[in-house]
Short mmCIF file of C-alpha atoms in Angstrom, two decimals:
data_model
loop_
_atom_site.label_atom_id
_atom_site.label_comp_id
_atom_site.label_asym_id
_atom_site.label_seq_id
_atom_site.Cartn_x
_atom_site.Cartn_y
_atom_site.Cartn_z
CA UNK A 1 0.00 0.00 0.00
CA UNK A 2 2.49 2.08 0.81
CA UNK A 3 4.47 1.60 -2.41
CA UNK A 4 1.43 2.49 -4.02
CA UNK A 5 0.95 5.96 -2.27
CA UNK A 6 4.32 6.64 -2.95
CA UNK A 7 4.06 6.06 -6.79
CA UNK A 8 1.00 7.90 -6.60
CA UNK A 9 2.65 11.20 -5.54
CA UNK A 10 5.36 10.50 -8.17
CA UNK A 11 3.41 10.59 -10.48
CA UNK A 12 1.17 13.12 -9.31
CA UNK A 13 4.18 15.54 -8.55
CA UNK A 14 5.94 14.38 -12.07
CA UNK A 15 2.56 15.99 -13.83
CA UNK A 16 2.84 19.04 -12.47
CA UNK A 17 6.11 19.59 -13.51
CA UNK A 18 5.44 18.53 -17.01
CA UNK A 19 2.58 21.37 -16.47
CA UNK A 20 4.81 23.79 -15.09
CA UNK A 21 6.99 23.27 -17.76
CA UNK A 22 4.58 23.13 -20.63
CA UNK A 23 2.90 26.51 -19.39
CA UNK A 24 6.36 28.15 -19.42
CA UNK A 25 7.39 27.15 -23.30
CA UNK A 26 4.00 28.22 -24.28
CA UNK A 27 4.29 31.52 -22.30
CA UNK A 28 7.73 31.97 -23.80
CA UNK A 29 6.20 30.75 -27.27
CA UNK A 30 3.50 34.08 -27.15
CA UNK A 31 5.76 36.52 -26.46
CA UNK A 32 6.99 39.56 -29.21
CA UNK A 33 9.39 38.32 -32.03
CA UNK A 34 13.02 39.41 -31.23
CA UNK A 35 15.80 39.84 -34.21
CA UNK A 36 19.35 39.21 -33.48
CA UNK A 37 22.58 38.37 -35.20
CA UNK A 38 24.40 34.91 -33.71
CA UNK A 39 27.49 33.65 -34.79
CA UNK A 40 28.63 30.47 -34.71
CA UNK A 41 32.21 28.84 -33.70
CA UNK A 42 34.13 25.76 -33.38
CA UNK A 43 35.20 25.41 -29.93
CA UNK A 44 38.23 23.08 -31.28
CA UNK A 45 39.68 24.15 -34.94
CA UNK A 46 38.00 26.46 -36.97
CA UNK A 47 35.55 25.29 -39.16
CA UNK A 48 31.82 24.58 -37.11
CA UNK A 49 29.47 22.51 -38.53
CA UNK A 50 26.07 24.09 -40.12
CA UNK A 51 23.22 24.72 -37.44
CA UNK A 52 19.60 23.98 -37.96
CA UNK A 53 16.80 25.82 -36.31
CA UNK A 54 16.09 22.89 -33.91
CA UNK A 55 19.44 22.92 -32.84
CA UNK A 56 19.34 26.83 -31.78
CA UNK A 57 18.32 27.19 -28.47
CA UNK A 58 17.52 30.86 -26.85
CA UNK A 59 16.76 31.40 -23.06
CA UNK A 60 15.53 33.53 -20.77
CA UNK A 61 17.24 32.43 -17.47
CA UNK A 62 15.46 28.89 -17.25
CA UNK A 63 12.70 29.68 -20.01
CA UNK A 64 13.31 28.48 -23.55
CA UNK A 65 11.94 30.60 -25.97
CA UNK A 66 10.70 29.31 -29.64
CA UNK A 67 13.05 29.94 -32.20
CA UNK A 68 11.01 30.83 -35.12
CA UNK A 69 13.48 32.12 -37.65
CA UNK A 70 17.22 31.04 -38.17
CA UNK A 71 18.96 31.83 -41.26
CA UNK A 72 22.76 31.35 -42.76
CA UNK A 73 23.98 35.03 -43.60
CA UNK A 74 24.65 33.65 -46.96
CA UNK A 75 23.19 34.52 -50.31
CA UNK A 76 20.61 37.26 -50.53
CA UNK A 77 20.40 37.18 -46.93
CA UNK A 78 24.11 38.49 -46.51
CA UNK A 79 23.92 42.12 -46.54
CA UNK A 80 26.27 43.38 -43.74
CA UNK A 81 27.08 47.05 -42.84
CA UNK A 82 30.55 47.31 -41.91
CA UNK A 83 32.44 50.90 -39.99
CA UNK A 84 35.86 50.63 -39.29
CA UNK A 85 36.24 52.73 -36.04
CA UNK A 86 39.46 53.88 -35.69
CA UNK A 87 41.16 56.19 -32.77
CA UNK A 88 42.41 59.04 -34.00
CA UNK A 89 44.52 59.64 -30.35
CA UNK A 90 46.63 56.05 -31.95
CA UNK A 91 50.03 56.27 -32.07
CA UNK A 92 51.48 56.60 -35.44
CA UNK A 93 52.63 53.29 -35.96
CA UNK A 94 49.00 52.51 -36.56
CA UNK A 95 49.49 53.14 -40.30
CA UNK A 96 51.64 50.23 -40.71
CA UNK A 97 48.66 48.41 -40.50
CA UNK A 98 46.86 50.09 -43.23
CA UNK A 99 48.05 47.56 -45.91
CA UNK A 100 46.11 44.95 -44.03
CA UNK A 101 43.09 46.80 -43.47
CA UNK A 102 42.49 48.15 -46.79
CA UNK A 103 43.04 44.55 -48.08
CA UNK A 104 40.20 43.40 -45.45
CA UNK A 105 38.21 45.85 -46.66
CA UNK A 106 38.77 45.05 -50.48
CA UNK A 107 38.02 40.87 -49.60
CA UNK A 108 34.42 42.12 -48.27
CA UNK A 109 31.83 40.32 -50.56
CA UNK A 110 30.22 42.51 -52.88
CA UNK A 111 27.24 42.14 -50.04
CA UNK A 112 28.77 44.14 -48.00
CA UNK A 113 28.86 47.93 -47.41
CA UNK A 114 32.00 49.24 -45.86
CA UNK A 115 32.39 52.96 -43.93
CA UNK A 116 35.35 54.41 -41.77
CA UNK A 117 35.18 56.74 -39.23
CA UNK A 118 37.58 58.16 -36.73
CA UNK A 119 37.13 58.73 -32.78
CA UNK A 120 37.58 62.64 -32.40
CA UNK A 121 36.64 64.58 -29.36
CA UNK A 122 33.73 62.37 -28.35
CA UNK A 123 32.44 62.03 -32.03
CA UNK A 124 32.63 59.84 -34.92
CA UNK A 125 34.23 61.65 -37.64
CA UNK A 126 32.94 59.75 -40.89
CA UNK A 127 35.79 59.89 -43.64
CA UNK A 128 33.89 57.84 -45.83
CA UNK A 129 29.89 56.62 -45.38
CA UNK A 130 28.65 52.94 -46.01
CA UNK A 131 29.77 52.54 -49.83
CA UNK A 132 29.39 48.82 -51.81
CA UNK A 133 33.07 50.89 -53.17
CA UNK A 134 35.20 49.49 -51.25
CA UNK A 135 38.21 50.64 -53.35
CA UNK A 136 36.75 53.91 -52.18
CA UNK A 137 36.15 52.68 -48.77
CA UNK A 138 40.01 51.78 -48.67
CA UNK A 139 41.03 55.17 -50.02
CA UNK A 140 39.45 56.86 -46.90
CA UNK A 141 41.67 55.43 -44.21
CA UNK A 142 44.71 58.27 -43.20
CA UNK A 143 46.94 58.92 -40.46
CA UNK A 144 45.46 59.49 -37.08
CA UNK A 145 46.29 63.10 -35.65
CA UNK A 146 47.60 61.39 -32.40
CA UNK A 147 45.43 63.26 -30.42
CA UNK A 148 42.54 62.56 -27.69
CA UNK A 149 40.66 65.98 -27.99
CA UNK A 150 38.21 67.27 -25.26
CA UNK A 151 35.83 64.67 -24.01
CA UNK A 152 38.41 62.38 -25.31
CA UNK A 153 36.34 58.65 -24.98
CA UNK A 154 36.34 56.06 -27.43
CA UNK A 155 33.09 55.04 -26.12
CA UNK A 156 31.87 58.02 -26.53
CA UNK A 157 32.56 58.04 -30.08
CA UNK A 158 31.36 54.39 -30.20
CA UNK A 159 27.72 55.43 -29.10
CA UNK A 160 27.51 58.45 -31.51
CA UNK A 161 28.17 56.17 -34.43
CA UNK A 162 25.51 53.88 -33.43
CA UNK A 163 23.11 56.60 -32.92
CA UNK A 164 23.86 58.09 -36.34
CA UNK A 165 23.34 54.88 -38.13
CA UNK A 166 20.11 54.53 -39.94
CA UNK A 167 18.20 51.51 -39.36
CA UNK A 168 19.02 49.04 -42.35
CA UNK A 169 21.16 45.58 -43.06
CA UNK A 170 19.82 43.25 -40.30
CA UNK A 171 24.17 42.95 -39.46
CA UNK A 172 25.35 45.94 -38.35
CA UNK A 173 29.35 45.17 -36.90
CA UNK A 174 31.78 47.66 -36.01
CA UNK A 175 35.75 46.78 -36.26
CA UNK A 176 36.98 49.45 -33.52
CA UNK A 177 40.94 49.77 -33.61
CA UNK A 178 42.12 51.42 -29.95
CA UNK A 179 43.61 51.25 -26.97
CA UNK A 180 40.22 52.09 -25.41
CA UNK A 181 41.73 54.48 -22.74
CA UNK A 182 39.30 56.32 -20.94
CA UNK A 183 40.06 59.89 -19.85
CA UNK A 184 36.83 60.37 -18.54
CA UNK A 185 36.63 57.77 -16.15
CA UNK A 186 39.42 57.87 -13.58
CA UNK A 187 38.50 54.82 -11.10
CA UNK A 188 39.54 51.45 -11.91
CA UNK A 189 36.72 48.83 -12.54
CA UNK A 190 34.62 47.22 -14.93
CA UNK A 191 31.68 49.36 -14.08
CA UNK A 192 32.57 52.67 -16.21
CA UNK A 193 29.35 53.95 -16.70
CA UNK A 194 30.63 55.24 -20.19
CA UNK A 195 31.50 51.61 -21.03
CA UNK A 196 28.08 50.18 -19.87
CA UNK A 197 26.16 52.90 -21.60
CA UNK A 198 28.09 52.13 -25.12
CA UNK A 199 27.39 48.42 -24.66
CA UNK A 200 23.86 48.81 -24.01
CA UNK A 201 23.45 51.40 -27.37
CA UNK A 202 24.91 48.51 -29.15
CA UNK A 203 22.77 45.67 -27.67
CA UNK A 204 19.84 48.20 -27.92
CA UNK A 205 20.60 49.04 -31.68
CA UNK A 206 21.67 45.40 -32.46
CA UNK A 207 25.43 46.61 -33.43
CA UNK A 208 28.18 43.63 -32.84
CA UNK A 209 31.65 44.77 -31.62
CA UNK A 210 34.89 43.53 -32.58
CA UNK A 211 37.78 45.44 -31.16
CA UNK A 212 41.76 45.89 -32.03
CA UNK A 213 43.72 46.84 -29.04
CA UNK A 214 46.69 49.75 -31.13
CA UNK A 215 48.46 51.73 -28.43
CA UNK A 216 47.73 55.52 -28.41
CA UNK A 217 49.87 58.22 -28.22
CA UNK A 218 50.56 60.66 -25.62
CA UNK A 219 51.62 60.68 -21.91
CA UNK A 220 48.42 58.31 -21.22
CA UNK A 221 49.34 55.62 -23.58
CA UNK A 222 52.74 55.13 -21.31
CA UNK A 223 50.58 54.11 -18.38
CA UNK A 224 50.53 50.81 -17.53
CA UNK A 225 46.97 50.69 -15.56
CA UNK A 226 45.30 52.64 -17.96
CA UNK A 227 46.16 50.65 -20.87
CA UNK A 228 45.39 47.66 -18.80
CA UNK A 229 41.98 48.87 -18.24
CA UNK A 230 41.88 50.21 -21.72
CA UNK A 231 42.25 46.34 -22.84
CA UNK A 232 39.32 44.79 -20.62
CA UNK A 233 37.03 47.85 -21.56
CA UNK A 234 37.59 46.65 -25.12
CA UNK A 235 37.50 43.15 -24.19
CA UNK A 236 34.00 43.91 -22.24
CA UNK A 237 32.28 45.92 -24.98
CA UNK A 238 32.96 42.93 -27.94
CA UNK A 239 32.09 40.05 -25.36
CA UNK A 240 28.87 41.65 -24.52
CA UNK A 241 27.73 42.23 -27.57
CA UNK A 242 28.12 39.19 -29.37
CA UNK A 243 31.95 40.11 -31.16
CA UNK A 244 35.48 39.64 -30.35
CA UNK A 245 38.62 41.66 -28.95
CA UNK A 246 42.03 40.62 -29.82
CA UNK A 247 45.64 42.01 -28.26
CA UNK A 248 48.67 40.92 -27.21
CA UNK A 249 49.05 42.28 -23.70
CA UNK A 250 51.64 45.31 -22.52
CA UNK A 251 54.87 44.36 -24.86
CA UNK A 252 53.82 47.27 -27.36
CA UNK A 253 51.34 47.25 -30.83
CA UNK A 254 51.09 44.20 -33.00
CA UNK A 255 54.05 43.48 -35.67
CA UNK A 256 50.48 42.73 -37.85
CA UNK A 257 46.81 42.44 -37.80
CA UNK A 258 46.56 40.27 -39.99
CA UNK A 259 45.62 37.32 -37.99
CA UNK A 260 42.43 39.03 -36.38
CA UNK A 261 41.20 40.23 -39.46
CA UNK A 262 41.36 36.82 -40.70
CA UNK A 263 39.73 35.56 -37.67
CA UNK A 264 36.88 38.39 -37.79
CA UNK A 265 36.39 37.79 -41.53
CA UNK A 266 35.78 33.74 -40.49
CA UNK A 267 33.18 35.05 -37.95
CA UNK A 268 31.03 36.93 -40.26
CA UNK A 269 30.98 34.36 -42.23
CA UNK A 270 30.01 32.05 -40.09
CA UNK A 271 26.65 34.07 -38.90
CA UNK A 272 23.12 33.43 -38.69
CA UNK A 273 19.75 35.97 -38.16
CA UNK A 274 18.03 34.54 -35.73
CA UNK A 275 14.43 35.38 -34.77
CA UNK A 276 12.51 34.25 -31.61
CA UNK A 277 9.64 35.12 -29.13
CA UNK A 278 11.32 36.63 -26.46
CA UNK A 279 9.57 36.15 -22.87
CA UNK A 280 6.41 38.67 -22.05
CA UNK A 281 7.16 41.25 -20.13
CA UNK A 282 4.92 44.65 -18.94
CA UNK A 283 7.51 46.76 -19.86
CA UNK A 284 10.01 47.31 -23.00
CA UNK A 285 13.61 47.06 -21.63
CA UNK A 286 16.85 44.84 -21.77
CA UNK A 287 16.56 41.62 -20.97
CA UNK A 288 19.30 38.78 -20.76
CA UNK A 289 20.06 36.40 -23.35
CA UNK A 290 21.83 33.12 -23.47
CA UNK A 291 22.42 31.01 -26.82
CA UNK A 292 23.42 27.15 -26.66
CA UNK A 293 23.07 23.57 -28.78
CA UNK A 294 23.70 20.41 -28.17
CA UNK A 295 25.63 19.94 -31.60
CA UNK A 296 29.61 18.45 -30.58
CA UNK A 297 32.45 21.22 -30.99
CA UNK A 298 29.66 23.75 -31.56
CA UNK A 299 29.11 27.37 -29.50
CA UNK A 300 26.47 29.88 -29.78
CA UNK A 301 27.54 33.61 -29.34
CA UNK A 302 25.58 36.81 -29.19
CA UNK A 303 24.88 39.43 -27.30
CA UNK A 304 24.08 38.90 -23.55
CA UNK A 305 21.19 40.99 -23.53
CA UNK A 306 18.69 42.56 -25.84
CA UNK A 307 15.80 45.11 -26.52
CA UNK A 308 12.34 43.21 -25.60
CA UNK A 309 9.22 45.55 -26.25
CA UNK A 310 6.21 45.44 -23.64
CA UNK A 311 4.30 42.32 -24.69
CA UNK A 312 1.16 44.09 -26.62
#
């Protein structure tokens, strides 16, 4: 009898987690549609294997949301707006690079719309716009003035880029080259306000981030714990919104960039435009966002949080 009883409750306790659970898909499954930009990567090698929608998975803390569109960046669906960001505090050495950068920008599919800007006094300076030239687009690039100008924050200049850009390509990526030194923000943590405000502009807007550490010139460039918080800044604003930073630490700028262009050029084209139904909520705001599968060698990165409107 008492086997019996206890069965009973199994069972009994069993169905209301099946319940439980079922109610949350479905809640998760009538929520507002949600567009974002994942790419995928190999977590050994280089090469991942393709992804199918069922093997996307989106949640909302411990609710999976329905994945209703996933699509290869490929073909007509490969449009990409590119900026190159670049500091125009960097140290002149930065134009040894150029070579490589206007050759990244040349290998750009003929899908893809290329602009450069500079970081000047808080500001974006756009030498050229978003141009399917991108002989043009290469043309544009020029020495940086080696200055950090009043209100001197890449982030700054990060933000009014994104602002300025006009809604279009469902990938939007920036390639920002600095040493991300922040003048404006004199204590040393993660939580810059400056920082959190330019990741959340990005998230917001739906902008991914990759970021080139190039020292910058000046008395500020020579300091070790600002260019080590310069670094993780970087690092920060491409991790949280979906891209990648590279840099080689304190022992001066890289001989070449050639090797993270490579590797950023292998993530975008290796991404996917993913839709799903994001969790109701009363209110439009950020919410946060985690991407996994179950496919071997295989990770899912995006952004860690996104826009949500108010369920209507």
């Amino acid at each position: 009898m008492k086997n019996r009883w206890f069965a009973f409750l199994i069972a009994v306790s069993f169905g209301a987690f099946t319940h439980g659970v079922a109610a949350q898909e479905t809640a998760a499954a009538s929520g507002p549609p949600v567009n974002m930009v994942v790419t995928v990567e190999a977590r050994h090698g280089m090469n991942p294997p393709a992804v199918d929608r069922q093997d996307a998975m989106v949640y909302e803390g411990k609710t999976r949301d329905s994945v209703t569109g996933w699509t290869p960046a490929k073909g007509e669906n490969a449009g990409l707006e590119l900026f190159i960001l670049l500091d125009d505090s960097a140290n002149a050495t930065l134009a040894s690079q150029f070579d490589d950068i206007r050759q990244f920008i040349n290998s750009q599919p003929p899908t893809a719309k290329v602009g450069v800007a500079y970081m000047q006094n808080g500001t974006a300076k756009v030498a050229q716009e978003l141009t399917s030239d991108h002989a043009q687009a290469a043309k544009s690039l020029r020495l940086p003035l080696g200055i950090r100008g009043v209100n001197g924050s890449p982030y700054f200049s990060l933000v009014d880029l994104i602002k300025r850009w006009p809604a279009g390509s469902p990938r939007r990526e920036v390639l920002m080259i600095s040493d991300g030194i922040d003048l404006n923000y004199e204590s040393n943590d993660l939580q810059n306000p400056y920082v959190s405000d330019a990741i959340e502009q990005a998230q917001r807007a739906g902008v991914i981030v990759f970021a080139i550490y190039n020292p910058g010139a000046g008395h500020a460039a020579h300091s070790y714990w600002r260019s080590y918080w310069g670094q993780l800044y970087l690092s920060r604003v491409a991790d949280e919104t979906g891209g990648e930073s590279y840099y080689i630490g304190f022992s001066g700028p890289a001989v070449t960039f050639v090797p993270y262009l490579d590797q950023i050029d292998h993530r975008l084209s290796n991404q996917y435009l993913l839709t799903f139904l994001a969790k109701p909520e009363k209110k439009s705001g950020m919410q946060r966002v985690k991407f996994t599968t179950e496919l071997p060698n295989t990770e899912l990165v995006g952004a860690e949080r996104v826009y949500v409107p108010a369920n209507q």
